[in-house]
Amino acid sequence: MVDDQSRTCFMKSIQWPSMKDELWRQSGIWTLERPEALQSASVVQNDFCLQEVVADGSNSFNFTHHEDFLLSQMGPTQSLALIDGQYSYQLAVSASALSVSFKIDGKVNIDFQQAMSDQGWQLRVFEFYVAKGAALAITSQVNQPDSQSMVLWLIHQEQDSVLNFSREHIEGAFVRDHVCVNQIGANASSFLHGLYAAHQQQLSEHIWTVSHQAPGGRSVQKLRGILNDNARSVAISQVKVIKGLHGIESEQRLDHILLSDQAAVHTRPQLEILSDDVMCQHGITVGAIDEMALFYLQSRGIDQMLAMQLLARGFFEKIWTGELSELMLEKLAEVIDEAGRHEFSK
């Protein structure tokens, strides 16, 4: 089942969004120069030229081992079928616009190594069809300081399927994710986790939507971020439940720490619940580092800078399913160090 409405909305946004669109109203995109490539019609729609490739846990893929394959030789767009395996998707194409469709069966883990160009805009559409009883785990990070990118993640889940989505915004001048999950089969489960650390003039934006279209579904959305300097973030978490469903459980948590008076975050949960038999929890926090916790660590002889780093790390690790990446730890240390030096200079 293809979510034509989500794709159409995103294609329109690729042409250039409108401030009349509620999801774009608070975006930092209005402070950026409009790219020439987006002056006319969509640059993505004309590039669809799909190829079918099947990879399983024993076969080779694209003439290299399936655990470490490079897809850049396959052209700007692909359609891939992945069956049982650990895959590393090394996205190293230079095209400004790219669309890839995945068909998932069995248990599949994909690690996206998403190389963004430091020059110009990067537009990405990744679509996943998760078969009945299949499990898909996606890990991904953005780590290009001057990149400007918009990414749409469209994920369709059949009955009893499981999705684990983990995304890190580490470096990027402007990074915007639209994650649209459609539970079209009964008893599907979706777990979305995101982290971001932004400083200077960086813009980090997260628009997540889980649409429950079948009974017995469960969804969890957890996002945490730390901002310093003049960094900006938009974080919107949406849950939709159509009429007549039962046994739906959802949880939304959006937590943010501001290390400077100039940093800002526009964040909110949105719920569109058209059924009675649901359990939906949501919460948002925006604030500073816990002063009491910081004082406690310092009273134990821990340097203030190190204490702030430990608290920031713990703040992220509380929702993260695995270990924080070295790149994220380095970025956290950099952001905390800048905030600490600014505090000491007052």
CSV table of C-alpha atoms in Angstrom, one decimal:
chain,number,residue,atom,x,y,z
A,1,MET,CA,0.0,0.0,0.0
A,2,VAL,CA,1.6,3.3,-1.1
A,3,ASP,CA,0.9,6.4,0.9
A,4,ASP,CA,0.3,8.6,-2.1
A,5,GLN,CA,-0.8,11.5,0.0
A,6,SER,CA,2.5,11.6,2.0
A,7,ARG,CA,4.5,11.3,-1.2
A,8,THR,CA,2.5,14.0,-3.0
A,9,CYS,CA,2.9,16.4,0.0
A,10,PHE,CA,6.7,15.8,0.1
A,11,MET,CA,7.0,16.3,-3.7
A,12,LYS,CA,5.2,19.6,-3.3
A,13,SER,CA,7.6,20.5,-0.5
A,14,ILE,CA,10.6,19.6,-2.7
A,15,GLN,CA,9.4,22.2,-5.2
A,16,TRP,CA,9.4,24.7,-2.3
A,17,PRO,CA,7.2,24.7,0.8
A,18,SER,CA,4.6,27.3,1.7
A,19,MET,CA,4.3,29.1,5.0
A,20,LYS,CA,0.6,28.2,4.8
A,21,ASP,CA,1.6,24.6,5.5
A,22,GLU,CA,1.5,24.2,9.3
A,23,LEU,CA,4.4,21.7,9.3
A,24,TRP,CA,6.7,24.2,7.6
A,25,ARG,CA,5.6,27.4,9.4
A,26,GLN,CA,8.3,27.3,12.1
A,27,SER,CA,10.9,25.9,9.9
A,28,GLY,CA,14.3,27.6,9.6
A,29,ILE,CA,14.2,27.0,5.8
A,30,TRP,CA,12.9,30.5,5.3
A,31,THR,CA,16.2,31.9,6.5
A,32,LEU,CA,18.1,30.0,3.7
A,33,GLU,CA,18.6,30.9,0.1
A,34,ARG,CA,16.2,29.1,-2.2
A,35,PRO,CA,18.2,26.7,-4.4
A,36,GLU,CA,18.1,27.1,-8.1
A,37,ALA,CA,17.3,23.4,-8.5
A,38,LEU,CA,14.0,24.0,-6.8
A,39,GLN,CA,12.8,26.9,-8.8
A,40,SER,CA,10.9,24.7,-11.2
A,41,ALA,CA,9.1,21.4,-11.0
A,42,SER,CA,10.2,18.5,-8.8
A,43,VAL,CA,13.6,17.3,-9.6
A,44,VAL,CA,12.8,13.9,-8.2
A,45,GLN,CA,9.7,12.8,-10.2
A,46,ASN,CA,11.6,12.8,-13.5
A,47,ASP,CA,14.4,10.6,-12.1
A,48,PHE,CA,12.4,7.5,-11.3
A,49,CYS,CA,14.2,4.7,-13.2
A,50,LEU,CA,13.9,1.6,-11.0
A,51,GLN,CA,16.0,-1.5,-11.0
A,52,GLU,CA,15.1,-4.7,-9.1
A,53,VAL,CA,17.8,-6.3,-7.0
A,54,VAL,CA,17.4,-9.1,-4.5
A,55,ALA,CA,19.9,-9.8,-1.7
A,56,ASP,CA,19.6,-12.4,1.0
A,57,GLY,CA,21.9,-13.6,3.8
A,58,SER,CA,24.0,-15.8,1.5
A,59,ASN,CA,24.0,-14.2,-1.9
A,60,SER,CA,26.4,-11.6,-3.1
A,61,PHE,CA,25.1,-8.1,-3.7
A,62,ASN,CA,26.3,-5.8,-6.5
A,63,PHE,CA,29.5,-7.8,-6.9
A,64,THR,CA,30.5,-7.3,-3.3
A,65,HIS,CA,29.7,-9.0,0.0
A,66,HIS,CA,26.2,-8.1,1.2
A,67,GLU,CA,27.5,-6.8,4.6
A,68,ASP,CA,29.5,-4.0,3.0
A,69,PHE,CA,28.1,-3.0,-0.4
A,70,LEU,CA,28.3,0.2,-2.3
A,71,LEU,CA,25.2,1.3,-4.3
A,72,SER,CA,26.5,4.4,-5.9
A,73,GLN,CA,27.2,2.5,-9.2
A,74,MET,CA,23.6,1.6,-9.6
A,75,GLY,CA,22.4,5.0,-10.8
A,76,PRO,CA,20.3,7.7,-9.1
A,77,THR,CA,17.3,5.5,-8.1
A,78,GLN,CA,16.9,1.9,-7.2
A,79,SER,CA,14.3,-0.6,-5.9
A,80,LEU,CA,15.8,-3.2,-3.6
A,81,ALA,CA,14.5,-6.3,-2.0
A,82,LEU,CA,16.3,-7.3,1.2
A,83,ILE,CA,15.8,-10.7,2.9
A,84,ASP,CA,17.4,-11.6,6.2
A,85,GLY,CA,20.8,-9.9,6.7
A,86,GLN,CA,22.9,-7.1,8.1
A,87,TYR,CA,23.4,-4.4,5.4
A,88,SER,CA,25.4,-1.3,5.2
A,89,TYR,CA,24.0,1.2,2.8
A,90,GLN,CA,26.8,3.5,1.8
A,91,LEU,CA,25.1,6.4,0.1
A,92,ALA,CA,27.8,8.1,-1.9
A,93,VAL,CA,26.0,9.5,-5.0
A,94,SER,CA,26.5,13.0,-6.1
A,95,ALA,CA,22.9,13.5,-7.5
A,96,SER,CA,21.0,16.3,-5.7
A,97,ALA,CA,17.8,14.1,-5.8
A,98,LEU,CA,17.5,10.4,-5.1
A,99,SER,CA,14.7,8.0,-4.5
A,100,VAL,CA,15.2,4.4,-3.3
A,101,SER,CA,12.5,1.8,-2.6
A,102,PHE,CA,13.1,-1.2,-0.3
A,103,LYS,CA,11.1,-4.4,0.1
A,104,ILE,CA,11.8,-6.0,3.4
A,105,ASP,CA,11.2,-9.7,4.3
A,106,GLY,CA,12.6,-11.6,7.3
A,107,LYS,CA,14.9,-9.8,9.7
A,108,VAL,CA,16.8,-7.0,8.2
A,109,ASN,CA,19.2,-4.4,9.7
A,110,ILE,CA,20.3,-1.4,7.6
A,111,ASP,CA,23.0,1.0,8.6
A,112,PHE,CA,22.7,4.1,6.4
A,113,GLN,CA,26.1,5.8,5.8
A,114,GLN,CA,24.6,8.9,4.3
A,115,ALA,CA,27.3,11.1,2.6
A,116,MET,CA,26.0,14.6,2.1
A,117,SER,CA,27.6,17.1,-0.2
A,118,ASP,CA,29.0,20.2,1.5
A,119,GLN,CA,27.8,22.2,-1.5
A,120,GLY,CA,24.2,22.6,-2.5
A,121,TRP,CA,21.0,20.8,-1.5
A,122,GLN,CA,20.4,17.1,-1.1
A,123,LEU,CA,16.9,15.7,-1.5
A,124,ARG,CA,16.3,12.0,-0.5
A,125,VAL,CA,13.2,9.8,-0.6
A,126,PHE,CA,13.5,6.4,1.1
A,127,GLU,CA,10.5,4.1,1.0
A,128,PHE,CA,10.2,0.7,2.8
A,129,TYR,CA,7.6,-2.0,2.5
A,130,VAL,CA,7.9,-4.3,5.5
A,131,ALA,CA,6.2,-7.7,4.9
A,132,LYS,CA,4.0,-9.7,7.3
A,133,GLY,CA,6.0,-10.8,10.3
A,134,ALA,CA,9.2,-9.0,9.1
A,135,ALA,CA,11.5,-6.9,11.3
A,136,LEU,CA,13.3,-3.8,10.0
A,137,ALA,CA,16.0,-1.9,12.0
A,138,ILE,CA,17.3,1.3,10.5
A,139,THR,CA,20.2,3.3,11.9
A,140,SER,CA,21.3,6.5,10.3
A,141,GLN,CA,23.2,9.7,10.9
A,142,VAL,CA,23.9,13.0,9.2
A,143,ASN,CA,27.4,14.3,9.7
A,144,GLN,CA,28.4,16.9,7.1
A,145,PRO,CA,28.8,20.4,8.6
A,146,ASP,CA,27.7,22.5,5.7
A,147,SER,CA,25.1,20.2,4.2
A,148,GLN,CA,21.5,21.2,3.5
A,149,SER,CA,19.2,18.3,3.2
A,150,MET,CA,15.6,17.2,3.3
A,151,VAL,CA,14.8,13.5,3.7
A,152,LEU,CA,11.5,11.7,3.5
A,153,TRP,CA,11.3,8.2,5.2
A,154,LEU,CA,8.1,6.4,4.1
A,155,ILE,CA,7.6,3.1,5.9
A,156,HIS,CA,4.6,0.8,5.3
A,157,GLN,CA,4.2,-2.1,7.8
A,158,GLU,CA,2.2,-5.2,7.3
A,159,GLN,CA,0.7,-7.5,10.0
A,160,ASP,CA,3.0,-8.4,13.0
A,161,SER,CA,5.9,-6.4,11.5
A,162,VAL,CA,8.4,-4.6,13.7
A,163,LEU,CA,10.2,-1.3,12.9
A,164,ASN,CA,13.1,0.1,14.9
A,165,PHE,CA,14.3,3.5,13.5
A,166,SER,CA,17.3,5.3,15.0
A,167,ARG,CA,18.5,8.7,13.6
A,168,GLU,CA,21.3,11.0,14.7
A,169,HIS,CA,21.7,14.6,13.6
A,170,ILE,CA,25.3,15.3,14.3
A,171,GLU,CA,26.5,17.9,11.8
A,172,GLY,CA,24.5,19.8,9.2
A,173,ALA,CA,23.7,23.4,8.3
A,174,PHE,CA,20.1,22.5,7.7
A,175,VAL,CA,18.7,18.9,8.1
A,176,ARG,CA,15.0,18.1,8.0
A,177,ASP,CA,13.5,14.6,8.3
A,178,HIS,CA,10.0,13.6,7.5
A,179,VAL,CA,9.4,10.2,9.0
A,180,CYS,CA,6.0,8.8,7.9
A,181,VAL,CA,5.1,5.3,9.3
A,182,ASN,CA,1.9,3.6,8.1
A,183,GLN,CA,0.7,0.6,10.1
A,184,ILE,CA,-1.5,-1.0,7.5
A,185,GLY,CA,-1.5,-4.5,9.1
A,186,ALA,CA,-2.7,-5.6,12.5
A,187,ASN,CA,-0.4,-5.8,15.6
A,188,ALA,CA,2.4,-3.9,14.0
A,189,SER,CA,5.0,-2.2,16.2
A,190,SER,CA,7.0,1.0,15.5
A,191,PHE,CA,9.8,2.4,17.6
A,192,LEU,CA,11.3,5.7,16.6
A,193,HIS,CA,14.3,7.2,18.4
A,194,GLY,CA,16.2,10.3,17.5
A,195,LEU,CA,19.1,12.4,18.9
A,196,TYR,CA,20.5,15.8,17.8
A,197,ALA,CA,23.1,18.2,19.0
A,198,ALA,CA,23.1,21.6,17.4
A,199,HIS,CA,25.2,24.7,17.8
A,200,GLN,CA,26.2,27.9,16.0
A,201,GLN,CA,23.6,28.6,13.3
A,202,GLN,CA,22.6,24.9,12.7
A,203,LEU,CA,19.0,24.0,12.0
A,204,SER,CA,17.8,20.5,13.0
A,205,GLU,CA,14.2,19.6,12.1
A,206,HIS,CA,12.2,16.5,12.8
A,207,ILE,CA,8.6,15.8,11.6
A,208,TRP,CA,7.5,12.3,12.7
A,209,THR,CA,4.1,10.7,12.0
A,210,VAL,CA,2.8,7.3,12.9
A,211,SER,CA,-0.6,6.5,11.3
A,212,HIS,CA,-2.4,3.5,12.9
A,213,GLN,CA,-4.6,2.0,10.2
A,214,ALA,CA,-5.1,-1.5,11.7
A,215,PRO,CA,-6.0,-2.8,15.2
A,216,GLY,CA,-3.6,-3.8,17.9
A,217,GLY,CA,-0.8,-1.5,16.8
A,218,ARG,CA,1.9,0.0,19.1
A,219,SER,CA,4.1,3.0,18.5
A,220,VAL,CA,6.8,4.8,20.5
A,221,GLN,CA,8.4,8.1,19.4
A,222,LYS,CA,11.3,9.5,21.5
A,223,LEU,CA,13.4,12.4,20.5
A,224,ARG,CA,16.0,14.3,22.5
A,225,GLY,CA,18.2,17.2,21.6
A,226,ILE,CA,20.7,19.7,23.0
A,227,LEU,CA,21.1,23.2,21.5
A,228,ASN,CA,23.7,25.9,22.0
A,229,ASP,CA,24.5,29.3,20.5
A,230,ASN,CA,21.9,30.4,17.9
A,231,ALA,CA,20.9,26.9,16.9
A,232,ARG,CA,17.2,26.2,16.1
A,233,SER,CA,15.1,23.0,16.1
A,234,VAL,CA,11.6,22.0,15.0
A,235,ALA,CA,10.3,18.8,16.6
A,236,ILE,CA,6.8,17.7,15.8
A,237,SER,CA,5.5,14.2,16.7
A,238,GLN,CA,2.2,13.1,15.3
A,239,VAL,CA,-0.1,10.1,16.0
A,240,LYS,CA,-3.1,9.3,13.9
A,241,VAL,CA,-5.7,6.6,14.7
A,242,ILE,CA,-8.5,6.0,12.2
A,243,LYS,CA,-12.1,5.4,13.3
A,244,GLY,CA,-13.1,2.0,14.6
A,245,LEU,CA,-9.7,0.6,15.7
A,246,HIS,CA,-9.1,-1.1,19.1
A,247,GLY,CA,-6.1,-2.0,21.1
A,248,ILE,CA,-3.9,0.9,20.0
A,249,GLU,CA,-1.0,2.0,22.3
A,250,SER,CA,1.2,5.0,21.6
A,251,GLU,CA,3.8,7.0,23.4
A,252,GLN,CA,5.4,10.4,22.5
A,253,ARG,CA,8.3,12.0,24.3
A,254,LEU,CA,10.1,15.1,23.0
A,255,ASP,CA,12.8,16.5,25.4
A,256,HIS,CA,15.2,19.3,24.7
A,257,ILE,CA,18.0,21.1,26.6
A,258,LEU,CA,18.9,24.7,25.8
A,259,LEU,CA,22.4,25.8,26.7
A,260,SER,CA,22.1,29.4,25.6
A,261,ASP,CA,19.4,32.1,25.7
A,262,GLN,CA,19.6,32.5,22.0
A,263,ALA,CA,18.9,28.8,21.1
A,264,ALA,CA,15.3,27.9,20.4
A,265,VAL,CA,13.1,24.9,19.7
A,266,HIS,CA,9.6,24.8,18.3
A,267,THR,CA,8.1,21.5,19.5
A,268,ARG,CA,4.7,19.9,20.1
A,269,PRO,CA,2.9,16.5,20.0
A,270,GLN,CA,-0.1,16.2,17.7
A,271,LEU,CA,-2.8,13.6,18.1
A,272,GLU,CA,-5.7,12.8,15.8
A,273,ILE,CA,-7.6,10.1,17.6
A,274,LEU,CA,-10.9,8.9,16.0
A,275,SER,CA,-11.4,5.8,18.2
A,276,ASP,CA,-12.1,5.2,21.9
A,277,ASP,CA,-10.2,2.0,22.7
A,278,VAL,CA,-6.7,3.6,22.7
A,279,MET,CA,-3.9,4.4,25.2
A,280,CYS,CA,-1.9,7.4,24.0
A,281,GLN,CA,0.7,9.1,26.2
A,282,HIS,CA,2.6,12.2,25.3
A,283,GLY,CA,4.9,14.7,26.9
A,284,ILE,CA,7.3,17.5,26.1
A,285,THR,CA,10.1,19.2,28.1
A,286,VAL,CA,12.3,22.2,27.3
A,287,GLY,CA,14.8,23.5,29.8
A,288,ALA,CA,18.4,23.8,31.0
A,289,ILE,CA,20.7,21.3,32.4
A,290,ASP,CA,19.6,20.2,35.9
A,291,GLU,CA,21.4,22.6,38.3
A,292,MET,CA,21.0,20.3,41.3
A,293,ALA,CA,22.5,17.3,39.4
A,294,LEU,CA,25.3,19.6,38.2
A,295,PHE,CA,26.0,20.8,41.8
A,296,TYR,CA,25.9,17.2,43.1
A,297,LEU,CA,28.6,16.1,40.6
A,298,GLN,CA,30.7,19.1,41.3
A,299,SER,CA,30.4,18.5,45.1
A,300,ARG,CA,32.0,15.1,44.4
A,301,GLY,CA,35.1,16.7,42.9
A,302,ILE,CA,34.1,16.5,39.2
A,303,ASP,CA,35.0,19.4,37.0
A,304,GLN,CA,32.1,21.5,35.8
A,305,MET,CA,32.8,20.8,32.1
A,306,LEU,CA,33.1,17.1,32.7
A,307,ALA,CA,30.0,17.1,34.9
A,308,MET,CA,28.0,18.8,32.1
A,309,GLN,CA,29.2,16.3,29.6
A,310,LEU,CA,28.2,13.4,31.8
A,311,LEU,CA,24.7,14.8,32.3
A,312,ALA,CA,24.3,15.4,28.6
A,313,ARG,CA,25.5,11.9,27.8
A,314,GLY,CA,23.1,10.5,30.3
A,315,PHE,CA,20.3,12.6,28.9
A,316,PHE,CA,20.8,11.0,25.5
A,317,GLU,CA,21.5,7.4,26.7
A,318,LYS,CA,18.2,7.3,28.6
A,319,ILE,CA,16.3,6.8,25.3
A,320,TRP,CA,19.0,5.3,23.1
A,321,THR,CA,18.8,1.6,22.5
A,322,GLY,CA,22.5,1.0,22.0
A,323,GLU,CA,25.7,2.9,22.7
A,324,LEU,CA,26.1,6.4,21.5
A,325,SER,CA,28.3,6.8,18.4
A,326,GLU,CA,31.8,8.2,18.8
A,327,LEU,CA,30.8,11.0,16.5
A,328,MET,CA,27.9,12.0,18.7
A,329,LEU,CA,30.0,11.9,21.8
A,330,GLU,CA,32.6,14.2,20.1
A,331,LYS,CA,29.8,16.6,19.0
A,332,LEU,CA,28.4,16.6,22.6
A,333,ALA,CA,31.8,17.4,24.0
A,334,GLU,CA,32.2,20.3,21.5
A,335,VAL,CA,28.8,21.8,22.2
A,336,ILE,CA,29.3,21.5,26.0
A,337,ASP,CA,32.8,23.0,25.8
A,338,GLU,CA,31.5,26.0,23.9
A,339,ALA,CA,28.7,26.5,26.4
A,340,GLY,CA,31.1,26.2,29.3
A,341,ARG,CA,33.6,28.7,27.9
A,342,HIS,CA,30.8,31.1,27.2
A,343,GLU,CA,29.6,30.8,30.8
A,344,PHE,CA,33.0,31.3,32.2
A,345,SER,CA,33.6,34.4,30.1
A,346,LYS,CA,30.6,36.2,31.7
